């Protein structure tokens, strides 16, 4: 059995608990200023039957790791240096440094004012059936505007139809 040092030191600023076992160990420092510091060479664990509460006033909670995973039975949030993945059931959002990917059975986008979609190159909309509807006006504008149907293509106006 290796030599283990246990130090309980009541200092001027607070209490220091230091437990060392050769190259391993942990320390907890309780300072009278209101600061608590934990250091461990292996892991720091917190367990509770109901909940663990952390309230930080006038600041933020900061966790610095290579990868962070928060998970429940049906959902998870994973953060690493390259991307963020949010999953709920079979739906997911993946964000990386150059793209955002949304996957789900249904994706709804709704705004009370305006929705703007802009790309410097191409916008592709692909599906079994696609509909673009407007209550007042629908404009298709460009250097070349093509309406093409492999079976039928039609342009209808209830009052007038102009081509030319």
Coordinates of N, CA and C in Angstrom, one line a residue:
X1 N 0.8 -1.2 0.0 CA 0.0 0.0 0.0 C 0.9 1.2 0.0
X2 N 0.5 2.2 -0.8 CA 1.4 3.4 -0.9 C 1.1 4.4 0.2
X3 N 2.1 5.3 0.3 CA 2.0 6.3 1.3 C 0.9 7.4 0.9
X4 N 0.0 7.7 1.8 CA -1.0 8.7 1.5 C -0.9 9.8 2.5
X5 N -0.9 11.0 1.9 CA -0.9 12.2 2.8 C -2.2 12.8 2.8
X6 N -2.7 13.1 4.0 CA -4.0 13.8 4.2 C -3.7 15.1 5.0
X7 N -4.0 16.2 4.4 CA -3.7 17.5 5.0 C -5.0 18.3 5.2
X8 N -5.3 18.6 6.4 CA -6.4 19.5 6.7 C -5.8 20.7 7.3
X9 N -5.8 21.8 6.6 CA -5.1 23.0 7.0 C -6.0 24.1 7.1
X10 N -6.2 24.6 8.3 CA -7.1 25.8 8.5 C -6.2 27.0 8.4
X11 N -6.3 27.7 7.2 CA -5.5 28.8 6.9 C -6.2 30.1 7.2
X12 N -5.5 31.2 7.0 CA -6.1 32.5 7.3 C -7.3 32.8 6.4
X13 N -7.2 32.3 5.1 CA -8.2 32.6 4.2 C -9.3 31.5 4.2
X14 N -9.1 30.4 4.9 CA -10.1 29.3 4.8 C -9.5 28.0 5.2
X15 N -10.2 26.9 4.7 CA -9.8 25.5 5.0 C -9.3 24.9 3.7
X16 N -8.1 24.2 3.8 CA -7.6 23.5 2.7 C -7.6 22.0 3.0
X17 N -8.2 21.2 2.1 CA -8.2 19.7 2.3 C -7.4 19.2 1.1
X18 N -6.3 18.5 1.4 CA -5.3 18.0 0.4 C -5.1 16.5 0.6
X19 N -5.4 15.7 -0.3 CA -5.2 14.2 -0.2 C -4.4 13.8 -1.4
X20 N -3.2 13.3 -1.2 CA -2.3 12.9 -2.2 C -1.9 11.4 -2.0
X21 N -1.7 10.7 -3.2 CA -1.3 9.3 -3.2 C -0.3 9.3 -4.3
X22 N 1.0 9.5 -4.1 CA 2.1 9.6 -5.0 C 1.7 10.6 -6.1
X23 N 1.4 10.2 -7.4 CA 1.2 11.1 -8.4 C -0.3 11.5 -8.6
X24 N -1.2 10.8 -7.8 CA -2.6 11.1 -7.9 C -3.0 11.9 -6.6
X25 N -4.2 12.4 -6.7 CA -4.8 13.1 -5.5 C -5.8 14.1 -5.9
X26 N -6.3 14.8 -4.8 CA -7.2 15.9 -5.0 C -7.1 16.9 -3.9
X27 N -7.6 18.1 -4.2 CA -7.6 19.1 -3.2 C -8.9 19.9 -3.3
X28 N -9.4 20.3 -2.1 CA -10.5 21.2 -2.0 C -10.2 22.3 -1.1
X29 N -10.4 23.5 -1.6 CA -10.0 24.7 -0.8 C -11.3 25.5 -0.6
X30 N -11.7 25.7 0.6 CA -12.8 26.5 1.0 C -12.3 27.9 1.5
X31 N -12.5 28.9 0.8 CA -12.0 30.2 1.2 C -13.1 31.1 1.8
X32 N -12.6 31.9 2.8 CA -13.6 32.8 3.5 C -14.1 33.9 2.6
X33 N -13.5 34.1 1.4 CA -13.9 35.1 0.5 C -15.2 34.6 -0.3
X34 N -15.5 33.3 -0.1 CA -16.7 32.7 -0.8 C -16.3 31.9 -2.0
X35 N -15.1 31.6 -2.2 CA -14.6 30.8 -3.3 C -14.3 29.3 -2.9
X36 N -14.8 28.4 -3.7 CA -14.5 26.9 -3.4 C -13.8 26.4 -4.7
X37 N -12.6 25.8 -4.5 CA -11.8 25.3 -5.6 C -11.6 23.8 -5.4
X38 N -12.0 23.0 -6.4 CA -11.7 21.5 -6.4 C -10.7 21.2 -7.5
X39 N -9.8 20.4 -7.2 CA -8.8 19.9 -8.2 C -8.7 18.4 -8.0
X40 N -8.7 17.6 -9.2 CA -8.6 16.2 -9.1 C -7.8 15.7 -10.3
X41 N -7.0 14.6 -10.0 CA -6.2 14.1 -11.2 C -7.1 13.0 -11.9
X42 N -8.2 12.6 -11.4 CA -9.0 11.6 -12.1 C -10.4 12.1 -12.5
X43 N -11.3 12.4 -11.6 CA -12.6 12.9 -11.9 C -13.2 13.6 -10.7
X44 N -14.2 14.5 -11.0 CA -15.0 15.1 -10.0 C -16.4 14.7 -10.3
X45 N -17.1 14.1 -9.3 CA -18.4 13.6 -9.5 C -19.4 14.2 -8.5
X46 N -20.6 14.5 -9.0 CA -21.7 15.0 -8.2 C -22.9 14.1 -8.5
X47 N -23.5 13.6 -7.4 CA -24.7 12.7 -7.6 C -25.8 13.2 -6.7
X48 N -27.0 13.1 -7.1 CA -28.2 13.4 -6.2 C -29.4 12.6 -6.7
X49 N -30.3 12.3 -5.7 CA -31.5 11.5 -6.1 C -32.5 12.4 -6.9
X50 N -32.5 13.7 -6.6 CA -33.5 14.6 -7.3 C -32.8 15.5 -8.3
X51 N -32.0 16.4 -7.8 CA -31.4 17.4 -8.7 C -30.1 18.0 -8.1
X52 N -29.3 18.5 -9.0 CA -28.1 19.3 -8.6 C -28.3 20.7 -9.0
X53 N -28.3 21.6 -8.1 CA -28.6 23.0 -8.5 C -27.3 23.8 -8.4
X54 N -27.1 24.6 -9.5 CA -26.0 25.5 -9.5 C -26.5 26.9 -9.9
X55 N -26.5 27.8 -9.0 CA -27.0 29.2 -9.3 C -25.8 30.1 -9.3
X56 N -25.5 30.8 -10.4 CA -24.4 31.7 -10.4 C -25.0 33.1 -10.7
X57 N -24.8 34.0 -9.8 CA -25.4 35.3 -9.9 C -24.3 36.2 -10.5
X58 N -24.7 37.2 -11.4 CA -23.8 38.2 -11.9 C -22.6 37.6 -12.6
X59 N -22.7 36.4 -13.2 CA -21.6 35.8 -13.9 C -22.1 34.7 -14.8
X60 N -21.2 33.7 -15.1 CA -21.6 32.7 -16.0 C -21.0 31.4 -15.5
X61 N -21.6 30.3 -15.9 CA -21.0 29.0 -15.6 C -20.0 28.6 -16.8
X62 N -18.8 28.3 -16.5 CA -17.8 28.0 -17.6 C -17.3 26.6 -17.4
X63 N -17.4 25.8 -18.5 CA -16.9 24.5 -18.6 C -15.9 24.4 -19.8
X64 N -14.7 24.0 -19.6 CA -13.7 23.9 -20.6 C -13.3 22.5 -20.8
X65 N -13.7 21.9 -21.9 CA -13.3 20.5 -22.2 C -13.1 20.3 -23.7
X66 N -12.5 19.2 -24.1 CA -12.4 18.9 -25.5 C -13.8 18.5 -26.1
X67 N -14.6 17.9 -25.3 CA -16.0 17.5 -25.7 C -16.9 17.5 -24.5
X68 N -18.1 18.1 -24.7 CA -19.1 18.1 -23.6 C -20.3 17.5 -24.2
X69 N -20.9 16.5 -23.4 CA -22.1 15.8 -23.8 C -23.1 15.9 -22.6
X70 N -24.3 16.5 -23.0 CA -25.4 16.6 -22.0 C -26.5 15.7 -22.6
X71 N -27.0 14.7 -21.9 CA -27.9 13.7 -22.5 C -29.0 13.3 -21.5
X72 N -30.2 13.1 -22.1 CA -31.3 12.4 -21.4 C -31.6 11.2 -22.1
X73 N -32.7 10.5 -21.8 CA -33.0 9.2 -22.5 C -33.3 9.5 -23.9
X74 N -33.9 10.6 -24.3 CA -34.4 10.8 -25.7 C -33.7 12.0 -26.4
X75 N -32.8 12.7 -25.7 CA -32.2 13.9 -26.3 C -30.8 14.1 -25.9
X76 N -30.0 14.8 -26.7 CA -28.6 15.1 -26.3 C -28.2 16.4 -27.0
X77 N -27.2 17.0 -26.3 CA -26.4 18.1 -26.9 C -25.0 17.8 -26.8
X78 N -24.3 17.8 -27.9 CA -22.8 17.5 -27.9 C -22.1 18.7 -28.5
X79 N -21.1 19.1 -27.8 CA -20.2 20.3 -28.2 C -18.8 19.8 -28.2
X80 N -18.1 20.1 -29.3 CA -16.7 19.9 -29.4 C -16.0 21.0 -30.2
X81 N -14.8 21.0 -30.5 CA -14.1 22.0 -31.2 C -14.6 22.2 -32.6
X82 N -15.2 21.2 -33.2 CA -15.6 21.3 -34.6 C -17.1 21.5 -34.9
X83 N -17.9 21.1 -33.9 CA -19.4 21.2 -34.2 C -20.2 21.1 -32.9
X84 N -21.5 21.4 -33.1 CA -22.5 21.3 -32.1 C -23.6 20.4 -32.7
X85 N -24.0 19.4 -31.9 CA -25.1 18.5 -32.4 C -26.2 18.5 -31.3
X86 N -27.4 18.8 -31.7 CA -28.6 18.8 -30.9 C -29.5 17.7 -31.4
X87 N -29.8 16.7 -30.6 CA -30.7 15.6 -31.1 C -31.9 15.5 -30.1
X88 N -33.1 15.4 -30.7 CA -34.3 15.0 -29.9 C -35.0 14.0 -30.7
X89 N -35.1 12.8 -30.2 CA -35.7 11.7 -31.0 C -35.0 11.4 -32.3
X90 N -35.7 11.5 -33.4 CA -35.0 11.3 -34.7 C -34.7 12.6 -35.4
X91 N -34.9 13.7 -34.7 CA -34.6 15.1 -35.3 C -33.2 15.5 -34.8
X92 N -32.5 16.2 -35.6 CA -31.2 16.7 -35.2 C -30.9 18.1 -35.9
X93 N -30.1 18.8 -35.2 CA -29.5 20.1 -35.8 C -28.0 19.9 -35.6
X94 N -27.3 20.1 -36.7 CA -25.8 20.0 -36.7 C -25.2 21.3 -37.2
X95 N -24.4 22.0 -36.4 CA -23.8 23.2 -36.7 C -22.3 23.0 -36.7
X96 N -21.6 23.3 -37.8 CA -20.1 23.3 -37.8 C -19.7 24.7 -38.4
X97 N -18.4 24.8 -38.6 CA -17.9 26.1 -39.0 C -18.3 26.6 -40.4
X98 N -18.9 25.8 -41.2 CA -19.3 26.2 -42.6 C -20.7 25.8 -42.9
X99 N -21.5 25.1 -42.1 CA -22.8 24.7 -42.5 C -23.7 24.5 -41.2
X100 N -25.0 24.5 -41.5 CA -26.1 24.1 -40.6 C -26.9 23.1 -41.2
X101 N -27.1 22.0 -40.6 CA -28.0 20.9 -41.1 C -29.1 20.6 -40.2
X102 N -30.4 20.6 -40.8 CA -31.6 20.3 -40.0 C -32.1 19.0 -40.6
X103 N -32.4 18.0 -39.7 CA -33.0 16.8 -40.2 C -34.2 16.4 -39.3
X104 N -35.4 16.2 -39.9 CA -36.5 15.8 -39.1 C -37.6 15.4 -40.0
X105 N -38.6 14.7 -39.5 CA -39.8 14.3 -40.3 C -40.5 15.6 -40.9
X106 N -40.6 16.6 -40.1 CA -41.2 17.9 -40.5 C -40.4 19.0 -40.0
X107 N -40.1 20.0 -40.9 CA -39.4 21.2 -40.5 C -40.4 22.4 -40.8
X108 N -40.7 23.2 -39.8 CA -41.6 24.3 -39.9 C -40.8 25.6 -39.7
X109 N -40.9 26.5 -40.6 CA -40.3 27.9 -40.5 C -41.5 28.9 -40.5
X110 N -41.6 29.7 -39.5 CA -42.7 30.6 -39.5 C -42.2 32.0 -38.9
X111 N -42.7 33.0 -39.5 CA -42.3 34.4 -39.1 C -43.6 35.2 -39.1
X112 N -43.7 36.2 -38.2 CA -44.8 37.1 -38.2 C -44.6 38.2 -39.2
X113 N -43.4 38.4 -39.7 CA -43.1 39.5 -40.6 C -42.5 39.0 -41.9
X114 N -41.2 38.7 -42.0 CA -40.5 38.3 -43.2 C -39.6 37.2 -43.0
X115 N -39.4 36.4 -44.0 CA -38.4 35.3 -44.0 C -37.6 35.6 -45.3
X116 N -36.3 35.7 -45.1 CA -35.4 36.0 -46.2 C -34.4 34.8 -46.3
X117 N -34.3 34.3 -47.5 CA -33.4 33.2 -47.8 C -32.5 33.8 -48.9
X118 N -31.2 33.8 -48.7 CA -30.2 34.4 -49.6 C -29.0 33.5 -49.7
X119 N -28.5 33.3 -50.9 CA -27.3 32.5 -51.1 C -26.5 33.2 -52.2
X120 N -25.2 33.1 -52.1 CA -24.4 33.8 -53.1 C -24.3 32.9 -54.4
X121 N -24.7 31.6 -54.3 CA -24.6 30.7 -55.5 C -26.0 30.2 -55.8
X122 N -26.4 29.1 -55.2 CA -27.6 28.4 -55.6 C -28.5 28.1 -54.4
X123 N -29.8 28.1 -54.7 CA -30.8 27.7 -53.7 C -31.6 26.6 -54.4
X124 N -31.6 25.4 -53.8 CA -32.3 24.2 -54.4 C -33.4 23.8 -53.4
X125 N -34.6 23.6 -54.0 CA -35.8 23.1 -53.3 C -36.2 21.9 -54.0
X126 N -36.2 20.7 -53.3 CA -36.5 19.5 -53.9 C -37.4 18.7 -53.0
X127 N -38.4 18.1 -53.7 CA -39.4 17.3 -52.9 C -40.3 16.6 -53.9
X128 N -41.1 15.7 -53.4 CA -42.1 15.0 -54.2 C -43.1 16.0 -54.8
X129 N -43.7 16.9 -54.0 CA -44.6 18.0 -54.4 C -44.1 19.3 -53.8
X130 N -43.9 20.3 -54.5 CA -43.5 21.6 -54.0 C -44.5 22.6 -54.4
X131 N -44.9 23.5 -53.4 CA -45.8 24.6 -53.7 C -45.2 25.9 -53.2
X132 N -45.4 26.9 -54.0 CA -45.1 28.3 -53.6 C -46.3 29.1 -53.8
X133 N -46.9 29.6 -52.7 CA -48.1 30.3 -52.7 C -48.0 31.7 -52.1
X134 N -48.7 32.6 -52.7 CA -48.7 34.0 -52.1 C -50.2 34.5 -52.1
X135 N -50.6 35.2 -51.0 CA -51.9 35.7 -50.9 C -52.2 36.8 -51.9
X136 N -51.2 37.6 -52.2 CA -51.3 38.8 -53.1 C -50.5 38.6 -54.4
X137 N -49.2 38.7 -54.3 CA -48.4 38.6 -55.5 C -47.3 37.6 -55.4
X138 N -47.0 36.9 -56.5 CA -45.9 36.0 -56.6 C -45.1 36.4 -57.8
X139 N -43.8 36.7 -57.6 CA -42.9 37.2 -58.7 C -41.8 36.2 -58.9
X140 N -41.5 35.9 -60.1 CA -40.3 35.1 -60.5 C -39.5 36.0 -61.4
X141 N -38.3 36.3 -61.0 CA -37.5 37.3 -61.7 C -36.1 36.9 -61.8
X142 N -35.5 37.1 -63.0 CA -34.1 36.7 -63.2 C -33.7 36.9 -64.6
X143 N -32.4 36.7 -64.9 CA -31.9 36.9 -66.3 C -32.6 35.8 -67.2
X144 N -32.7 34.6 -66.7 CA -33.5 33.5 -67.3 C -34.4 33.0 -66.3
X145 N -35.7 32.9 -66.6 CA -36.7 32.3 -65.8 C -37.3 31.1 -66.6
X146 N -37.2 29.9 -66.1 CA -37.7 28.8 -66.8 C -38.8 28.1 -65.9
X147 N -39.9 27.8 -66.6 CA -40.9 27.0 -66.0 C -41.0 25.8 -66.9
X148 N -40.8 24.6 -66.3 CA -40.7 23.4 -67.1 C -41.4 22.2 -66.4
X149 N -42.2 21.5 -67.2 CA -42.8 20.3 -66.7 C -42.6 19.2 -67.7
X150 N -42.2 18.0 -67.2 CA -42.0 16.9 -68.1 C -43.3 16.4 -68.7
X151 N -44.4 16.7 -68.1 CA -45.7 16.3 -68.7 C -46.5 17.5 -69.0
X152 N -46.7 18.4 -68.0 CA -47.6 19.6 -68.3 C -46.9 20.8 -67.6
X153 N -46.9 21.9 -68.2 CA -46.5 23.2 -67.6 C -47.6 24.2 -68.0
X154 N -48.1 24.9 -67.0 CA -49.2 25.8 -67.3 C -49.1 27.1 -66.5
X155 N -49.5 28.2 -67.1 CA -49.5 29.5 -66.4 C -51.0 29.9 -66.6
X156 N -51.6 30.2 -65.5 CA -53.1 30.5 -65.5 C -53.3 31.8 -64.7
X157 N -54.1 32.6 -65.2 CA -54.6 33.8 -64.5 C -56.1 33.8 -64.6
X158 N -56.7 34.1 -63.4 CA -58.2 34.1 -63.4 C -58.8 35.3 -64.2
X159 N -58.1 36.4 -64.2 CA -58.5 37.6 -64.9 C -57.9 37.7 -66.3
X160 N -56.5 37.6 -66.3 CA -55.8 37.7 -67.6 C -54.5 37.0 -67.5
X161 N -54.1 36.4 -68.6 CA -52.8 35.7 -68.7 C -52.0 36.4 -69.8
X162 N -50.8 36.9 -69.5 CA -50.0 37.6 -70.5 C -48.7 36.8 -70.6
X163 N -48.3 36.6 -71.8 CA -47.0 36.0 -72.1 C -46.4 36.8 -73.2
X164 N -45.1 37.3 -73.0 CA -44.5 38.1 -74.0 C -43.5 39.1 -73.5

